[in-house]
XYZ file of C-alpha atoms in Angstrom:
541
model
C 17.284 55.877 -49.248
C 17.797 58.396 -46.418
C 20.119 56.361 -44.802
C 22.006 55.548 -47.975
C 22.537 59.384 -48.709
C 23.568 59.558 -45.083
C 26.146 57.201 -46.045
C 27.137 59.223 -48.978
C 27.630 62.075 -47.155
C 29.801 60.526 -44.260
C 32.133 59.380 -46.837
C 32.511 62.709 -48.713
C 33.530 63.955 -45.036
C 36.160 61.124 -44.344
C 37.769 61.992 -47.648
C 37.818 65.514 -46.809
C 39.505 64.414 -43.520
C 36.547 65.970 -41.852
C 36.263 63.363 -39.159
C 34.055 64.396 -36.745
C 31.373 65.281 -39.399
C 31.954 61.856 -40.629
C 31.628 60.379 -37.361
C 28.203 61.964 -36.829
C 26.635 60.742 -39.941
C 28.219 57.278 -39.650
C 26.857 57.030 -35.779
C 23.176 58.006 -37.316
C 23.172 55.079 -39.617
C 24.905 52.253 -37.851
C 22.003 51.232 -35.248
C 19.439 51.341 -38.585
C 21.994 48.884 -40.645
C 22.254 46.851 -37.542
C 18.621 46.347 -37.296
C 18.019 45.534 -40.898
C 21.228 43.092 -40.865
C 23.111 44.928 -43.487
C 26.508 43.423 -42.738
C 28.159 44.201 -45.544
C 27.502 47.958 -45.928
C 28.039 47.407 -41.529
C 31.833 46.341 -42.161
C 32.715 49.272 -43.801
C 30.991 52.001 -41.703
C 32.338 49.890 -38.535
C 35.838 50.364 -40.462
C 35.019 54.072 -41.181
C 34.384 54.924 -37.355
C 37.676 53.354 -36.125
C 39.800 55.026 -38.671
C 37.409 58.374 -37.512
C 38.211 57.703 -33.893
C 41.952 57.229 -34.461
C 42.273 60.162 -36.233
C 40.339 62.319 -33.434
C 42.439 60.290 -30.820
C 38.943 58.915 -29.432
C 40.255 55.640 -27.600
C 36.292 55.038 -26.207
C 34.840 55.480 -30.048
C 38.362 53.323 -31.242
C 37.492 50.388 -28.782
C 33.311 49.953 -29.752
C 34.832 50.221 -33.275
C 37.192 47.309 -32.601
C 34.634 45.447 -30.760
C 32.227 45.484 -33.611
C 34.703 44.451 -36.189
C 35.280 40.975 -34.520
C 31.689 39.662 -35.636
C 32.034 36.964 -38.376
C 29.311 38.836 -40.287
C 31.620 42.007 -40.666
C 35.135 40.475 -41.144
C 37.104 37.456 -42.048
C 38.936 35.434 -39.472
C 42.353 37.172 -40.461
C 40.694 40.479 -40.238
C 39.154 40.085 -36.947
C 42.517 38.672 -35.407
C 44.484 41.302 -36.405
C 41.652 43.474 -34.575
C 41.900 41.459 -31.862
C 45.730 41.850 -31.716
C 44.855 45.658 -31.106
C 42.706 45.584 -28.439
C 45.038 43.485 -26.555
C 47.724 45.778 -26.926
C 45.727 48.344 -24.922
C 45.648 45.821 -22.007
C 47.656 44.055 -19.677
C 47.961 40.368 -19.603
C 49.328 37.766 -17.832
C 50.430 35.487 -20.268
C 52.093 37.472 -23.225
C 50.557 36.636 -26.606
C 52.311 34.581 -29.362
C 53.072 36.421 -31.305
C 53.148 39.735 -30.102
C 50.512 42.340 -30.747
C 51.436 45.026 -33.151
C 52.309 48.470 -31.347
C 48.960 50.249 -30.552
C 48.381 54.394 -31.542
C 46.812 54.502 -27.903
C 48.796 54.163 -24.655
C 47.874 51.166 -22.567
C 44.714 51.623 -20.447
C 44.631 53.541 -16.866
C 41.424 52.022 -16.018
C 38.800 49.663 -16.850
C 36.945 50.664 -20.194
C 33.355 49.051 -20.263
C 31.434 48.568 -23.494
C 28.189 47.235 -23.519
C 27.392 44.615 -26.281
C 23.949 44.831 -28.122
C 21.616 42.081 -29.448
C 21.797 43.724 -32.958
C 25.744 43.627 -33.242
C 25.973 39.859 -33.850
C 28.674 39.195 -31.109
C 27.991 37.090 -28.292
C 24.722 36.481 -26.325
C 23.912 34.753 -22.833
C 20.650 32.963 -21.784
C 20.203 32.085 -17.934
C 17.927 29.451 -16.710
C 17.513 28.329 -13.469
C 16.702 24.618 -13.034
C 14.281 25.177 -10.130
C 12.128 28.198 -10.076
C 11.807 27.979 -6.644
C 14.114 27.293 -3.567
C 14.109 27.151 0.243
C 15.998 29.329 2.025
C 19.734 27.781 2.265
C 18.924 25.128 -0.228
C 21.445 25.223 -3.363
C 20.182 26.828 -6.684
C 21.570 25.727 -10.388
C 21.688 28.887 -12.763
C 23.152 27.618 -16.438
C 24.658 30.393 -18.307
C 24.546 29.443 -22.048
C 27.284 31.859 -23.809
C 27.017 31.384 -27.666
C 29.771 33.221 -29.962
C 29.123 35.138 -33.558
C 32.652 35.987 -33.263
C 35.129 35.351 -36.022
C 38.006 34.246 -33.800
C 38.211 32.594 -30.462
C 38.067 34.853 -27.305
C 39.743 34.123 -23.986
C 38.611 36.498 -21.540
C 41.001 36.861 -18.552
C 38.068 36.412 -15.991
C 33.804 35.895 -16.218
C 31.986 38.173 -13.769
C 28.032 37.834 -13.102
C 25.879 41.047 -12.020
C 22.751 40.091 -10.434
C 20.213 41.746 -8.260
C 21.541 39.845 -4.940
C 25.246 40.791 -3.748
C 25.541 36.992 -2.866
C 25.147 35.855 -6.483
C 27.008 38.740 -7.947
C 30.656 38.011 -8.558
C 33.607 36.278 -9.879
C 32.515 33.040 -11.496
C 36.332 31.481 -10.984
C 34.579 28.348 -9.478
C 32.140 27.636 -12.474
C 35.115 28.244 -14.876
C 37.444 25.965 -12.462
C 34.604 23.137 -12.552
C 34.118 23.663 -16.670
C 38.352 23.294 -16.692
C 38.085 20.104 -14.299
C 35.324 18.536 -16.965
C 37.445 19.812 -19.984
C 40.759 17.953 -18.672
C 38.972 14.498 -18.766
C 39.379 14.065 -22.420
C 43.172 15.251 -22.608
C 43.874 12.128 -20.263
C 43.750 14.068 -16.605
C 46.585 16.931 -17.982
C 45.741 20.395 -17.103
C 43.065 21.866 -19.058
C 43.447 24.508 -21.628
C 42.671 28.087 -20.196
C 39.238 29.459 -20.749
C 38.000 29.982 -24.265
C 35.095 30.932 -26.162
C 35.357 28.951 -29.704
C 34.567 30.980 -32.733
C 30.854 30.769 -33.621
C 30.630 28.118 -30.582
C 29.318 27.993 -27.538
C 30.114 27.647 -23.379
C 28.123 25.992 -20.948
C 28.953 27.154 -17.008
C 26.996 25.920 -14.234
C 26.666 28.416 -11.156
C 26.002 27.162 -7.753
C 24.336 29.650 -5.433
C 23.239 29.238 -1.964
C 20.256 31.812 -1.197
C 20.905 33.793 1.821
C 17.764 35.731 2.043
C 14.170 35.305 1.429
C 12.852 37.246 -2.013
C 13.874 37.067 -5.619
C 17.090 36.874 -7.334
C 17.428 37.962 -10.649
C 20.636 37.653 -12.566
C 21.123 40.415 -14.802
C 24.237 40.879 -16.747
C 27.598 38.713 -17.855
C 31.389 40.409 -17.657
C 33.938 39.410 -19.892
C 37.293 40.954 -18.783
C 39.971 41.067 -21.083
C 43.237 41.759 -19.213
C 44.109 42.613 -15.740
C 42.499 45.305 -14.105
C 42.649 48.086 -13.494
C 44.432 47.785 -17.037
C 41.585 46.016 -18.810
C 38.667 46.270 -21.241
C 35.335 44.682 -19.762
C 32.543 43.629 -22.179
C 29.194 43.794 -20.493
C 26.609 41.300 -21.909
C 22.985 41.427 -20.893
C 21.298 37.811 -19.799
C 18.382 37.069 -21.738
C 15.823 34.184 -21.190
C 16.333 30.739 -23.032
C 14.195 29.880 -26.210
C 11.370 27.512 -25.033
C 11.803 23.639 -25.304
C 8.011 22.929 -26.080
C 7.530 24.872 -29.094
C 5.815 28.111 -28.021
C 6.855 31.297 -29.222
C 10.078 32.035 -28.360
C 10.833 35.335 -26.270
C 12.152 38.524 -27.726
C 16.006 38.888 -27.438
C 15.993 41.510 -24.457
C 13.493 39.291 -22.815
C 14.846 39.287 -18.953
C 15.841 35.914 -17.570
C 13.362 34.411 -14.807
C 13.837 35.113 -11.399
C 14.639 32.885 -8.958
C 12.186 32.695 -5.613
C 13.809 32.205 -2.375
C 11.165 31.084 0.206
C 11.324 30.876 4.045
C 12.790 27.368 4.752
C 9.369 24.474 5.395
C 8.836 23.932 9.313
C 9.850 20.859 10.813
C 6.409 19.184 10.714
C 4.492 20.067 7.604
C 0.382 20.075 7.500
C -1.443 19.794 4.473
C -5.378 19.341 3.918
C -6.621 16.746 1.246
C -9.576 16.121 0.144
C -11.979 16.259 -3.215
C -12.999 19.668 -4.463
C -15.599 21.177 -4.764
C -18.104 19.583 -1.948
C -21.735 19.634 -1.980
C -23.974 21.606 0.224
C -25.653 18.728 2.735
C -23.620 15.544 1.869
C -21.060 14.200 4.191
C -17.545 14.674 2.573
C -14.230 13.290 3.828
C -11.274 15.182 4.552
C -8.131 14.064 5.783
C -5.122 16.269 7.551
C -1.582 14.814 7.080
C 1.486 15.437 9.536
C 4.822 15.271 7.528
C 7.516 15.391 10.183
C 10.561 16.112 8.208
C 13.724 17.556 10.145
C 12.393 16.344 13.682
C 9.740 13.814 15.263
C 6.809 14.803 17.708
C 7.091 13.521 21.151
C 3.112 14.494 22.006
C 1.163 17.242 20.802
C -2.549 18.345 19.956
C -4.126 19.249 16.781
C -7.306 21.740 17.069
C -9.099 21.885 13.853
C -11.952 24.225 12.674
C -14.129 25.081 10.022
C -15.787 28.872 9.212
C -18.886 29.394 6.571
C -19.117 32.681 4.121
C -19.606 35.542 6.297
C -23.062 36.338 6.861
C -24.823 39.184 5.699
C -24.580 41.970 8.587
C -28.023 42.120 10.423
C -30.837 44.654 9.665
C -30.865 47.845 11.991
C -33.919 47.991 14.158
C -36.747 50.453 13.546
C -39.761 51.652 15.542
C -39.880 51.385 19.192
C -37.478 49.566 21.204
C -38.560 46.073 22.343
C -36.891 46.519 25.792
C -33.882 44.773 26.936
C -35.438 41.033 27.382
C -36.698 40.765 23.959
C -33.239 42.310 22.623
C -31.145 39.753 24.121
C -33.937 37.058 22.841
C -33.963 38.028 19.835
C -29.908 38.235 19.895
C -29.322 34.547 20.919
C -31.971 33.652 18.202
C -29.843 34.961 15.878
C -26.631 33.428 17.365
C -28.415 30.092 16.986
C -29.194 30.746 13.494
C -26.039 31.944 12.451
C -24.216 28.707 14.347
C -26.631 26.428 12.551
C -25.475 27.682 9.311
C -21.628 27.036 10.148
C -20.087 24.175 8.458
C -19.773 21.235 10.915
C -16.602 18.780 11.357
C -17.473 15.329 12.448
C -15.382 12.251 13.142
C -14.352 9.228 11.069
C -17.565 8.013 11.609
C -19.615 10.615 10.798
C -21.543 9.666 14.468
C -20.588 12.661 16.430
C -18.891 15.972 16.282
C -14.818 16.247 16.170
C -13.260 16.352 19.726
C -11.174 19.628 20.480
C -8.361 19.270 20.307
C -7.094 16.108 19.160
C -4.211 14.214 21.020
C -1.432 13.060 18.787
C 0.684 10.032 18.971
C 4.154 10.207 18.774
C 5.398 10.475 15.350
C 9.216 9.723 14.243
C 11.677 11.701 11.977
C 10.598 11.046 8.510
C 7.053 9.563 8.865
C 3.687 10.673 8.039
C 0.672 10.655 10.632
C -3.109 11.434 9.174
C -6.358 12.000 10.939
C -9.026 11.690 8.719
C -12.697 13.247 9.445
C -15.453 14.469 7.887
C -16.862 17.994 6.777
C -20.491 19.109 6.157
C -21.747 22.404 4.800
C -24.903 23.842 4.955
C -24.630 26.700 2.445
C -22.873 27.144 -0.448
C -19.569 29.242 -0.672
C -16.121 29.080 0.383
C -15.519 27.314 3.834
C -11.897 28.172 5.393
C -10.069 25.085 6.815
C -7.906 25.873 9.617
C -5.351 23.610 11.283
C -3.138 24.402 14.653
C -0.644 22.151 15.890
C 1.299 22.507 19.187
C 3.778 19.539 19.637
C 7.061 19.276 21.814
C 9.969 17.975 19.437
C 11.011 14.718 19.674
C 14.778 16.220 19.932
C 14.041 18.454 22.662
C 13.331 21.883 23.012
C 10.754 24.233 23.669
C 7.212 23.384 22.119
C 6.542 24.553 18.826
C 3.484 25.159 16.733
C 2.537 24.831 12.966
C -0.987 26.542 11.366
C -1.972 25.905 7.972
C -5.276 27.471 6.272
C -7.059 25.805 3.038
C -10.155 26.733 1.277
C -13.071 24.424 0.279
C -15.854 25.382 -2.137
C -19.250 24.135 -1.232
C -21.703 24.634 -4.114
C -25.359 23.687 -3.970
C -26.138 20.170 -5.561
C -29.986 20.203 -6.096
C -32.470 22.807 -6.323
C -36.340 22.027 -5.463
C -39.080 23.775 -6.573
C -42.748 23.347 -6.034
C -46.091 24.327 -7.946
C -49.420 23.774 -6.463
C -51.851 22.624 -9.473
C -55.880 23.166 -8.745
C -58.887 22.587 -10.506
C -59.682 24.698 -13.618
C -63.127 25.245 -11.862
C -61.528 26.643 -8.596
C -62.147 30.202 -8.034
C -58.958 32.123 -6.870
C -59.145 32.927 -3.250
C -56.085 32.775 -0.663
C -57.157 30.089 1.374
C -57.864 25.967 0.990
C -60.678 24.743 2.174
C -61.172 21.459 3.794
C -61.022 18.119 1.645
C -60.070 20.242 -1.395
C -58.163 18.519 -4.034
C -54.889 19.685 -5.453
C -51.668 18.559 -6.602
C -48.422 19.793 -6.059
C -45.438 19.273 -8.912
C -42.062 19.227 -7.545
C -38.959 19.700 -9.687
C -35.829 18.663 -8.408
C -32.707 20.395 -10.656
C -29.232 19.234 -10.532
C -26.406 21.797 -9.544
C -23.799 19.712 -8.825
C -20.731 20.410 -11.277
C -19.717 16.843 -11.474
C -18.661 14.557 -14.253
C -20.526 11.613 -12.525
C -23.766 13.305 -11.496
C -25.854 12.494 -8.524
C -28.591 9.893 -7.678
C -31.747 11.056 -6.532
C -33.098 8.565 -4.317
C -36.401 10.055 -2.970
C -38.911 13.306 -3.360
C -40.622 13.327 0.156
C -43.370 15.833 1.194
C -43.310 16.818 4.869
C -46.496 18.754 6.044
C -46.038 21.641 8.322
C -48.541 20.935 11.614
C -51.685 23.109 11.927
C -53.161 22.717 15.939
C -50.608 19.892 16.531
C -52.280 17.859 13.276
C -50.523 17.697 9.727
C -51.765 20.375 6.936
C -51.866 17.869 4.325
C -52.862 14.428 3.495
C -52.043 12.048 0.276
C -55.041 11.011 -1.705
C -53.165 8.514 -4.269
C -51.936 5.130 -2.763
C -48.335 6.387 -3.559
C -48.427 8.477 -0.264
C -46.232 11.821 0.615
C -43.143 9.840 -1.088
C -41.691 9.164 -4.265
C -38.948 6.802 -5.147
C -37.092 8.198 -7.889
C -33.318 6.537 -8.062
C -32.975 8.604 -11.526
C -29.663 9.920 -12.451
C -29.347 13.410 -12.869
C -26.223 15.395 -14.273
C -25.530 18.995 -14.419
C -28.741 21.013 -15.512
C -31.251 18.119 -15.592
C -34.651 17.335 -13.675
C -36.798 14.997 -12.593
C -40.467 15.763 -11.537
C -42.925 14.086 -9.649
C -46.395 14.918 -8.947
C -48.287 14.130 -5.547
C -51.973 14.511 -4.920
C -52.848 15.952 -1.875
C -55.760 17.344 0.095
C -56.058 19.834 3.383
C -56.867 18.406 6.573
C -58.306 21.610 7.582
C -59.627 24.923 6.313
C -56.026 26.448 5.693
C -55.365 30.210 5.374
C -52.054 31.592 3.132
C -49.149 30.207 4.601
C -46.745 27.177 4.286
C -48.265 23.939 3.741
C -44.922 21.887 4.563
C -41.341 21.577 2.969
C -40.402 18.884 0.097
C -37.227 16.803 1.104
C -34.694 15.030 -1.591
C -32.605 12.375 -0.830
C -29.885 12.037 -3.263
C -25.720 11.037 -3.926
C -22.773 11.295 -5.676
C -22.929 8.612 -8.657
C -20.566 5.828 -8.592
C -17.769 6.543 -10.889
C -17.288 3.056 -11.996
C -19.854 0.100 -12.821
C -20.795 -1.797 -9.961
C -19.288 0.805 -7.218
C -21.363 2.029 -4.267
C -22.922 5.705 -4.410
C -21.164 8.171 -1.820
C -22.830 9.479 1.320
C -26.292 10.950 1.240
C -27.316 14.454 1.122
C -30.523 16.230 1.206
C -31.691 19.434 0.007
C -34.894 21.161 1.184
C -37.522 23.149 -0.775
C -40.609 24.560 0.789
C -44.164 25.230 -1.069
């Protein structure tokens, strides 16, 4: 109702020839009518705005109203053709129009007039899409511009210009227009194709080739349609938007910017990649492969250094009390270093019998061939394992020695958790020690923690007693002994239990009586397949 009253007031001001007030009221309601797509009322407002601009001798407002009247939603084809003739009368064209345009109420333009087209005007829209979202430096990228027209008449711009975040992409699109003209010449029997023309209510497809000149991102921003020859020209500025999705997803808003082009550094002459299953299980020996792809040059000779580092250890606790002196402190440091080294992941040769040689000598690799180095990884604690490969080589084509470094992360997860619980006779009184030959039972529970679809095969559980004065602290009572054969299939969250009947071989104070070792392997994925490499987990009791 407010906009209707404002339109009535604007009409009254127009009839009373108060054109400045009429223009003010029409301008306030124009955007709202565009948003609501009230085209019939908007046609009247745009014609009234053109008259106000003509009476007020405002060429900028006059151009904006004339361009808005080119839409097929507000004007018929004859009306839009007459308005386009008025626009072309203000610019300088290389080819005179036939028939010549009517005399213009304004003098020809002396400088370019810039007019931004809004999505709600139903005039022109343009989407931009890269063929590939990422290219290497120096590679050619293809940008597709799809220009859709909602005009009532065909439009033949003198030139097209693209504005982008990168200077190497911005500029005149004469090459893309020439390519389009060459494609259009084929249906005409090889004759010269007509000049660039955007059909009324149709589409125009332009392919723009771009050679990335710098690392970074490139963003197309707007398309400029030039009517006339500069400086006596009208420049229609058309913001670019993202294309509609092809997979049925929700369409982006009209103002959504097109996707960026990522320009990455060129790939090295020799590329290194790690290959292996994820995740690896703590305790198992997992196969890995390092691939060397000689892309732009071969390798005359080279060496490959491989390393693996486990999760960062907790910082050592500060010592308290009296200083133990230099010698004990050095021994403690050596012990801590040995313990830390024992917790680090280990790289083994393909056979798994020996640590991997450091560095590895490589044979010559010719261009476009791939050389693979196979090895094994054993992780002893859960967490992220960082793998690093350093290749130092002499190019086959000559030149200075080069190097390539690549890193990869492998997640190590626990496979089996072992829990131990002592079961005593109900008549036994609680005390902090065990008497010789006192019967007890050990309940061992092995739980599968591995997030694997096929699960694990638990082969056996074995009790390994600790030594007291050089003798085993425990011995088995039952015929099964200290080991239990399981051969049980465990999946994530499932458990297997075993009960051992034991007795102490001597009077024992409160202490650890030994460890329980679980032997397991990955379950085969296919019937009849052999289980994968064995692993082990220990629990103390």
